[in-house]
Amino acid sequence: MEKRWHLIFLVTFIAAIIAYILLQAIETPFEMIDRAAGLFAYYFIFLAILSSEYMKQMKKIFGQGFIRVHHHLARLGISLMLLHPIAFAFEKQSISVFIPVFYPFMDFLELAGRPAFYLIIIAVAAGVYRKHIIRKWKKIHYLNYPAFLLIFIHSWLIGTDLNSGIMQLLWVCMALVIAAIFVHKHIIPLRKSM
């Protein structure tokens, strides 16, 4: 029970830091929705991926199956991820914000959230329809990892709220944790099986 409250406090504390940084620059309603959705989408997608690494611990701490907690976090992250470009499209009055840009390379990196959006949709669809599609649905679901990297790059290069040192530290730490999870779950077992 104590671990549950420590975890809830940590998750809430990080969310409060993000909200505090967000509120340092009050803009138009669409800009605020766009920024808030982008920041919190990154955070909740991070938590969803993190929860997949600690399935047994999640059950012990929350008393629920891992899938339920993982799905709540994923739903929240994906909803915010959808809201981010929708608010930006209203702000810019253009649906071009949904079209990936691949060239020049720097534009691709700055707008890497666009292809990440589609990668996550594909990865989530594979998870949702895992019983109805190919046996290797998990390999498609792993698209969440490169998508998270693309989201990190996108937010790092053009995210206005990442001018803050504390936000940069949080973002780098979250990206490093996801990279470590990927190596632990997918690279190390692959090497052991060779």
PDB file of C-alpha atoms in Angstrom:
ATOM      1  CA  MET A   1       0.000   0.000   0.000  1.00  0.00           C
ATOM      2  CA  GLU A   2       2.861   2.360   0.833  1.00  0.00           C
ATOM      3  CA  LYS A   3       4.500   1.709  -2.561  1.00  0.00           C
ATOM      4  CA  ARG A   4       1.243   2.612  -4.284  1.00  0.00           C
ATOM      5  CA  TRP A   5       1.177   6.025  -2.599  1.00  0.00           C
ATOM      6  CA  HIS A   6       4.847   6.666  -3.331  1.00  0.00           C
ATOM      7  CA  LEU A   7       4.242   5.875  -6.987  1.00  0.00           C
ATOM      8  CA  ILE A   8       1.086   7.999  -7.149  1.00  0.00           C
ATOM      9  CA  PHE A   9       2.961  10.880  -5.493  1.00  0.00           C
ATOM     10  CA  LEU A  10       5.843  10.634  -7.986  1.00  0.00           C
ATOM     11  CA  VAL A  11       3.534  10.479 -11.022  1.00  0.00           C
ATOM     12  CA  THR A  12       1.482  13.417  -9.673  1.00  0.00           C
ATOM     13  CA  PHE A  13       4.596  15.435  -8.808  1.00  0.00           C
ATOM     14  CA  ILE A  14       5.983  15.089 -12.345  1.00  0.00           C
ATOM     15  CA  ALA A  15       2.556  16.012 -13.786  1.00  0.00           C
ATOM     16  CA  ALA A  16       2.527  19.109 -11.525  1.00  0.00           C
ATOM     17  CA  ILE A  17       5.963  20.157 -12.810  1.00  0.00           C
ATOM     18  CA  ILE A  18       4.741  19.817 -16.395  1.00  0.00           C
ATOM     19  CA  ALA A  19       1.584  21.817 -15.589  1.00  0.00           C
ATOM     20  CA  TYR A  20       3.627  24.511 -13.823  1.00  0.00           C
ATOM     21  CA  ILE A  21       5.941  24.943 -16.827  1.00  0.00           C
ATOM     22  CA  LEU A  22       2.943  24.936 -19.157  1.00  0.00           C
ATOM     23  CA  LEU A  23       1.265  27.744 -17.198  1.00  0.00           C
ATOM     24  CA  GLN A  24       4.341  29.971 -17.360  1.00  0.00           C
ATOM     25  CA  ALA A  25       3.216  31.160 -20.803  1.00  0.00           C
ATOM     26  CA  ILE A  26      -0.520  31.695 -21.171  1.00  0.00           C
ATOM     27  CA  GLU A  27      -1.505  31.862 -24.834  1.00  0.00           C
ATOM     28  CA  THR A  28      -4.680  31.520 -26.909  1.00  0.00           C
ATOM     29  CA  PRO A  29      -6.994  28.631 -25.962  1.00  0.00           C
ATOM     30  CA  PHE A  30      -5.961  26.518 -28.981  1.00  0.00           C
ATOM     31  CA  GLU A  31      -2.271  27.103 -28.264  1.00  0.00           C
ATOM     32  CA  MET A  32      -2.750  26.111 -24.623  1.00  0.00           C
ATOM     33  CA  ILE A  33      -4.681  22.969 -25.598  1.00  0.00           C
ATOM     34  CA  ASP A  34      -2.050  22.145 -28.234  1.00  0.00           C
ATOM     35  CA  ARG A  35       0.849  22.541 -25.791  1.00  0.00           C
ATOM     36  CA  ALA A  36      -0.863  20.785 -22.873  1.00  0.00           C
ATOM     37  CA  ALA A  37      -1.990  17.865 -25.043  1.00  0.00           C
ATOM     38  CA  GLY A  38       1.495  17.453 -26.524  1.00  0.00           C
ATOM     39  CA  LEU A  39       3.287  17.531 -23.172  1.00  0.00           C
ATOM     40  CA  PHE A  40       0.893  15.233 -21.373  1.00  0.00           C
ATOM     41  CA  ALA A  41       0.624  12.851 -24.348  1.00  0.00           C
ATOM     42  CA  TYR A  42       4.380  12.333 -24.116  1.00  0.00           C
ATOM     43  CA  TYR A  43       4.127  11.782 -20.374  1.00  0.00           C
ATOM     44  CA  PHE A  44       1.240   9.295 -20.471  1.00  0.00           C
ATOM     45  CA  ILE A  45       2.692   7.358 -23.410  1.00  0.00           C
ATOM     46  CA  PHE A  46       5.902   7.159 -21.375  1.00  0.00           C
ATOM     47  CA  LEU A  47       3.915   5.800 -18.396  1.00  0.00           C
ATOM     48  CA  ALA A  48       2.094   3.279 -20.605  1.00  0.00           C
ATOM     49  CA  ILE A  49       5.376   1.920 -21.984  1.00  0.00           C
ATOM     50  CA  LEU A  50       6.911   1.953 -18.496  1.00  0.00           C
ATOM     51  CA  SER A  51       3.973  -0.019 -17.112  1.00  0.00           C
ATOM     52  CA  SER A  52       4.609  -2.731 -19.702  1.00  0.00           C
ATOM     53  CA  GLU A  53       8.042  -3.331 -18.177  1.00  0.00           C
ATOM     54  CA  TYR A  54       6.697  -3.899 -14.671  1.00  0.00           C
ATOM     55  CA  MET A  55       3.655  -6.115 -15.166  1.00  0.00           C
ATOM     56  CA  LYS A  56       3.968  -8.133 -11.940  1.00  0.00           C
ATOM     57  CA  GLN A  57       4.797  -5.095  -9.835  1.00  0.00           C
ATOM     58  CA  MET A  58       1.795  -3.205 -11.253  1.00  0.00           C
ATOM     59  CA  LYS A  59      -0.519  -6.008 -10.149  1.00  0.00           C
ATOM     60  CA  LYS A  60       1.004  -6.021  -6.638  1.00  0.00           C
ATOM     61  CA  ILE A  61       0.880  -2.239  -6.254  1.00  0.00           C
ATOM     62  CA  PHE A  62      -2.568  -1.557  -7.729  1.00  0.00           C
ATOM     63  CA  GLY A  63      -4.280  -4.881  -7.154  1.00  0.00           C
ATOM     64  CA  GLN A  64      -5.494  -4.868 -10.739  1.00  0.00           C
ATOM     65  CA  GLY A  65      -4.242  -6.688 -13.750  1.00  0.00           C
ATOM     66  CA  PHE A  66      -1.399  -5.020 -15.610  1.00  0.00           C
ATOM     67  CA  ILE A  67      -3.497  -4.721 -18.760  1.00  0.00           C
ATOM     68  CA  ARG A  68      -6.121  -2.547 -17.070  1.00  0.00           C
ATOM     69  CA  VAL A  69      -3.559  -0.001 -15.774  1.00  0.00           C
ATOM     70  CA  HIS A  70      -1.585  -0.126 -19.034  1.00  0.00           C
ATOM     71  CA  HIS A  71      -4.733   0.450 -21.091  1.00  0.00           C
ATOM     72  CA  HIS A  72      -5.900   3.389 -18.938  1.00  0.00           C
ATOM     73  CA  LEU A  73      -2.521   5.080 -19.377  1.00  0.00           C
ATOM     74  CA  ALA A  74      -2.425   4.275 -23.102  1.00  0.00           C
ATOM     75  CA  ARG A  75      -5.973   5.579 -23.678  1.00  0.00           C
ATOM     76  CA  LEU A  76      -5.134   8.837 -21.949  1.00  0.00           C
ATOM     77  CA  GLY A  77      -1.853   9.216 -23.854  1.00  0.00           C
ATOM     78  CA  ILE A  78      -3.441   8.444 -27.219  1.00  0.00           C
ATOM     79  CA  SER A  79      -6.410  10.748 -26.594  1.00  0.00           C
ATOM     80  CA  LEU A  80      -4.013  13.586 -25.813  1.00  0.00           C
ATOM     81  CA  MET A  81      -1.847  12.628 -28.795  1.00  0.00           C
ATOM     82  CA  LEU A  82      -4.941  12.998 -31.019  1.00  0.00           C
ATOM     83  CA  LEU A  83      -5.932  16.282 -29.403  1.00  0.00           C
ATOM     84  CA  HIS A  84      -2.470  17.812 -29.950  1.00  0.00           C
ATOM     85  CA  PRO A  85      -2.565  17.988 -33.791  1.00  0.00           C
ATOM     86  CA  ILE A  86      -6.319  18.661 -33.836  1.00  0.00           C
ATOM     87  CA  ALA A  87      -5.824  21.785 -31.700  1.00  0.00           C
ATOM     88  CA  PHE A  88      -2.825  22.754 -33.844  1.00  0.00           C
ATOM     89  CA  ALA A  89      -4.888  22.258 -37.030  1.00  0.00           C
ATOM     90  CA  PHE A  90      -7.576  24.597 -35.647  1.00  0.00           C
ATOM     91  CA  GLU A  91      -4.897  27.065 -34.610  1.00  0.00           C
ATOM     92  CA  LYS A  92      -3.289  27.025 -38.096  1.00  0.00           C
ATOM     93  CA  GLN A  93      -6.625  26.489 -39.872  1.00  0.00           C
ATOM     94  CA  SER A  94      -5.066  23.719 -41.951  1.00  0.00           C
ATOM     95  CA  ILE A  95      -5.182  19.923 -42.014  1.00  0.00           C
ATOM     96  CA  SER A  96      -1.641  19.862 -43.418  1.00  0.00           C
ATOM     97  CA  VAL A  97      -0.439  19.283 -39.838  1.00  0.00           C
ATOM     98  CA  PHE A  98      -1.430  15.625 -40.315  1.00  0.00           C
ATOM     99  CA  ILE A  99       0.755  15.127 -43.405  1.00  0.00           C
ATOM    100  CA  PRO A 100       4.242  13.762 -42.671  1.00  0.00           C
ATOM    101  CA  VAL A 101       7.200  15.662 -44.133  1.00  0.00           C
ATOM    102  CA  PHE A 102      10.218  13.547 -45.095  1.00  0.00           C
ATOM    103  CA  TYR A 103      12.451  16.063 -46.864  1.00  0.00           C
ATOM    104  CA  PRO A 104      14.560  18.025 -46.075  1.00  0.00           C
ATOM    105  CA  PHE A 105      15.828  15.866 -43.223  1.00  0.00           C
ATOM    106  CA  MET A 106      15.783  18.676 -40.631  1.00  0.00           C
ATOM    107  CA  ASP A 107      12.107  19.318 -41.409  1.00  0.00           C
ATOM    108  CA  PHE A 108      11.448  15.585 -40.980  1.00  0.00           C
ATOM    109  CA  LEU A 109      13.082  15.701 -37.520  1.00  0.00           C
ATOM    110  CA  GLU A 110      11.265  18.859 -36.436  1.00  0.00           C
ATOM    111  CA  LEU A 111       7.940  17.433 -37.602  1.00  0.00           C
ATOM    112  CA  ALA A 112       8.700  13.869 -36.472  1.00  0.00           C
ATOM    113  CA  GLY A 113       5.516  13.882 -34.398  1.00  0.00           C
ATOM    114  CA  ARG A 114       3.550  13.427 -37.617  1.00  0.00           C
ATOM    115  CA  PRO A 115       4.922  10.003 -38.609  1.00  0.00           C
ATOM    116  CA  ALA A 116       5.005   9.075 -34.897  1.00  0.00           C
ATOM    117  CA  PHE A 117       1.258   9.726 -34.793  1.00  0.00           C
ATOM    118  CA  TYR A 118       0.662   7.081 -37.482  1.00  0.00           C
ATOM    119  CA  LEU A 119       3.140   4.602 -35.988  1.00  0.00           C
ATOM    120  CA  ILE A 120       1.338   4.762 -32.648  1.00  0.00           C
ATOM    121  CA  ILE A 121      -2.057   4.342 -34.325  1.00  0.00           C
ATOM    122  CA  ILE A 122      -0.762   1.199 -36.092  1.00  0.00           C
ATOM    123  CA  ALA A 123       0.858  -0.108 -32.878  1.00  0.00           C
ATOM    124  CA  VAL A 124      -2.300   0.479 -30.860  1.00  0.00           C
ATOM    125  CA  ALA A 125      -4.484  -1.131 -33.529  1.00  0.00           C
ATOM    126  CA  ALA A 126      -2.251  -4.217 -33.386  1.00  0.00           C
ATOM    127  CA  GLY A 127      -2.734  -4.382 -29.608  1.00  0.00           C
ATOM    128  CA  VAL A 128      -6.488  -3.817 -29.757  1.00  0.00           C
ATOM    129  CA  TYR A 129      -7.074  -6.341 -32.536  1.00  0.00           C
ATOM    130  CA  ARG A 130      -4.391  -8.819 -31.429  1.00  0.00           C
ATOM    131  CA  LYS A 131      -6.863 -11.706 -31.339  1.00  0.00           C
ATOM    132  CA  HIS A 132      -8.063 -11.028 -34.870  1.00  0.00           C
ATOM    133  CA  ILE A 133      -4.813 -10.369 -36.683  1.00  0.00           C
ATOM    134  CA  ILE A 134      -1.531 -12.111 -37.317  1.00  0.00           C
ATOM    135  CA  ARG A 135       0.127 -14.157 -34.582  1.00  0.00           C
ATOM    136  CA  LYS A 136       3.065 -11.784 -34.269  1.00  0.00           C
ATOM    137  CA  TRP A 137       1.005  -8.727 -33.224  1.00  0.00           C
ATOM    138  CA  LYS A 138       3.625  -7.816 -30.617  1.00  0.00           C
ATOM    139  CA  LYS A 139       6.176  -7.014 -33.320  1.00  0.00           C
ATOM    140  CA  ILE A 140       3.777  -4.421 -34.710  1.00  0.00           C
ATOM    141  CA  HIS A 141       3.033  -3.166 -31.187  1.00  0.00           C
ATOM    142  CA  TYR A 142       6.780  -2.502 -30.771  1.00  0.00           C
ATOM    143  CA  LEU A 143       6.350   0.432 -33.157  1.00  0.00           C
ATOM    144  CA  ASN A 144       5.596   2.380 -29.971  1.00  0.00           C
ATOM    145  CA  TYR A 145       9.342   2.528 -29.284  1.00  0.00           C
ATOM    146  CA  PRO A 146      10.484   4.280 -32.501  1.00  0.00           C
ATOM    147  CA  ALA A 147       7.341   6.433 -32.293  1.00  0.00           C
ATOM    148  CA  PHE A 148       8.314   7.547 -28.787  1.00  0.00           C
ATOM    149  CA  LEU A 149      11.806   8.418 -30.081  1.00  0.00           C
ATOM    150  CA  LEU A 150      10.279  10.480 -32.904  1.00  0.00           C
ATOM    151  CA  ILE A 151       8.022  12.268 -30.423  1.00  0.00           C
ATOM    152  CA  PHE A 152      11.041  13.033 -28.245  1.00  0.00           C
ATOM    153  CA  ILE A 153      12.945  14.492 -31.220  1.00  0.00           C
ATOM    154  CA  HIS A 154       9.920  16.527 -32.340  1.00  0.00           C
ATOM    155  CA  SER A 155       9.308  17.993 -28.897  1.00  0.00           C
ATOM    156  CA  TRP A 156      13.020  18.590 -28.263  1.00  0.00           C
ATOM    157  CA  LEU A 157      13.516  20.519 -31.503  1.00  0.00           C
ATOM    158  CA  ILE A 158      10.360  22.651 -31.636  1.00  0.00           C
ATOM    159  CA  GLY A 159       8.580  22.232 -28.302  1.00  0.00           C
ATOM    160  CA  THR A 160       8.303  25.702 -26.789  1.00  0.00           C
ATOM    161  CA  ASP A 161       8.074  24.337 -23.256  1.00  0.00           C
ATOM    162  CA  LEU A 162      11.373  22.493 -23.534  1.00  0.00           C
ATOM    163  CA  ASN A 163      13.321  25.734 -23.112  1.00  0.00           C
ATOM    164  CA  SER A 164      13.165  25.044 -19.373  1.00  0.00           C
ATOM    165  CA  GLY A 165      16.079  23.113 -17.874  1.00  0.00           C
ATOM    166  CA  ILE A 166      13.778  21.034 -15.647  1.00  0.00           C
ATOM    167  CA  MET A 167      11.661  20.019 -18.652  1.00  0.00           C
ATOM    168  CA  GLN A 168      14.771  19.113 -20.638  1.00  0.00           C
ATOM    169  CA  LEU A 169      15.935  16.957 -17.735  1.00  0.00           C
ATOM    170  CA  LEU A 170      12.519  15.251 -17.437  1.00  0.00           C
ATOM    171  CA  TRP A 171      12.315  14.629 -21.198  1.00  0.00           C
ATOM    172  CA  VAL A 172      15.823  13.189 -21.433  1.00  0.00           C
ATOM    173  CA  CYS A 173      15.248  10.982 -18.372  1.00  0.00           C
ATOM    174  CA  MET A 174      11.987   9.634 -19.812  1.00  0.00           C
ATOM    175  CA  ALA A 175      13.621   8.967 -23.190  1.00  0.00           C
ATOM    176  CA  LEU A 176      16.556   7.167 -21.524  1.00  0.00           C
ATOM    177  CA  VAL A 177      14.171   5.029 -19.437  1.00  0.00           C
ATOM    178  CA  ILE A 178      12.265   4.000 -22.583  1.00  0.00           C
ATOM    179  CA  ALA A 179      15.544   3.214 -24.362  1.00  0.00           C
ATOM    180  CA  ALA A 180      16.656   1.096 -21.381  1.00  0.00           C
ATOM    181  CA  ILE A 181      13.319  -0.751 -21.366  1.00  0.00           C
ATOM    182  CA  PHE A 182      13.652  -1.478 -25.080  1.00  0.00           C
ATOM    183  CA  VAL A 183      17.169  -2.849 -24.639  1.00  0.00           C
ATOM    184  CA  HIS A 184      16.132  -4.882 -21.565  1.00  0.00           C
ATOM    185  CA  LYS A 185      12.979  -6.332 -23.127  1.00  0.00           C
ATOM    186  CA  HIS A 186      13.989  -6.783 -26.734  1.00  0.00           C
ATOM    187  CA  ILE A 187      17.735  -6.571 -27.381  1.00  0.00           C
ATOM    188  CA  ILE A 188      19.114  -8.582 -24.423  1.00  0.00           C
ATOM    189  CA  PRO A 189      16.651 -11.510 -24.853  1.00  0.00           C
ATOM    190  CA  LEU A 190      17.386 -11.544 -28.601  1.00  0.00           C
ATOM    191  CA  ARG A 191      21.124 -11.836 -27.969  1.00  0.00           C
ATOM    192  CA  LYS A 192      20.604 -14.562 -25.369  1.00  0.00           C
ATOM    193  CA  SER A 193      18.576 -16.604 -27.849  1.00  0.00           C
ATOM    194  CA  MET A 194      21.347 -16.484 -30.482  1.00  0.00           C
TER     195      MET A 194
END
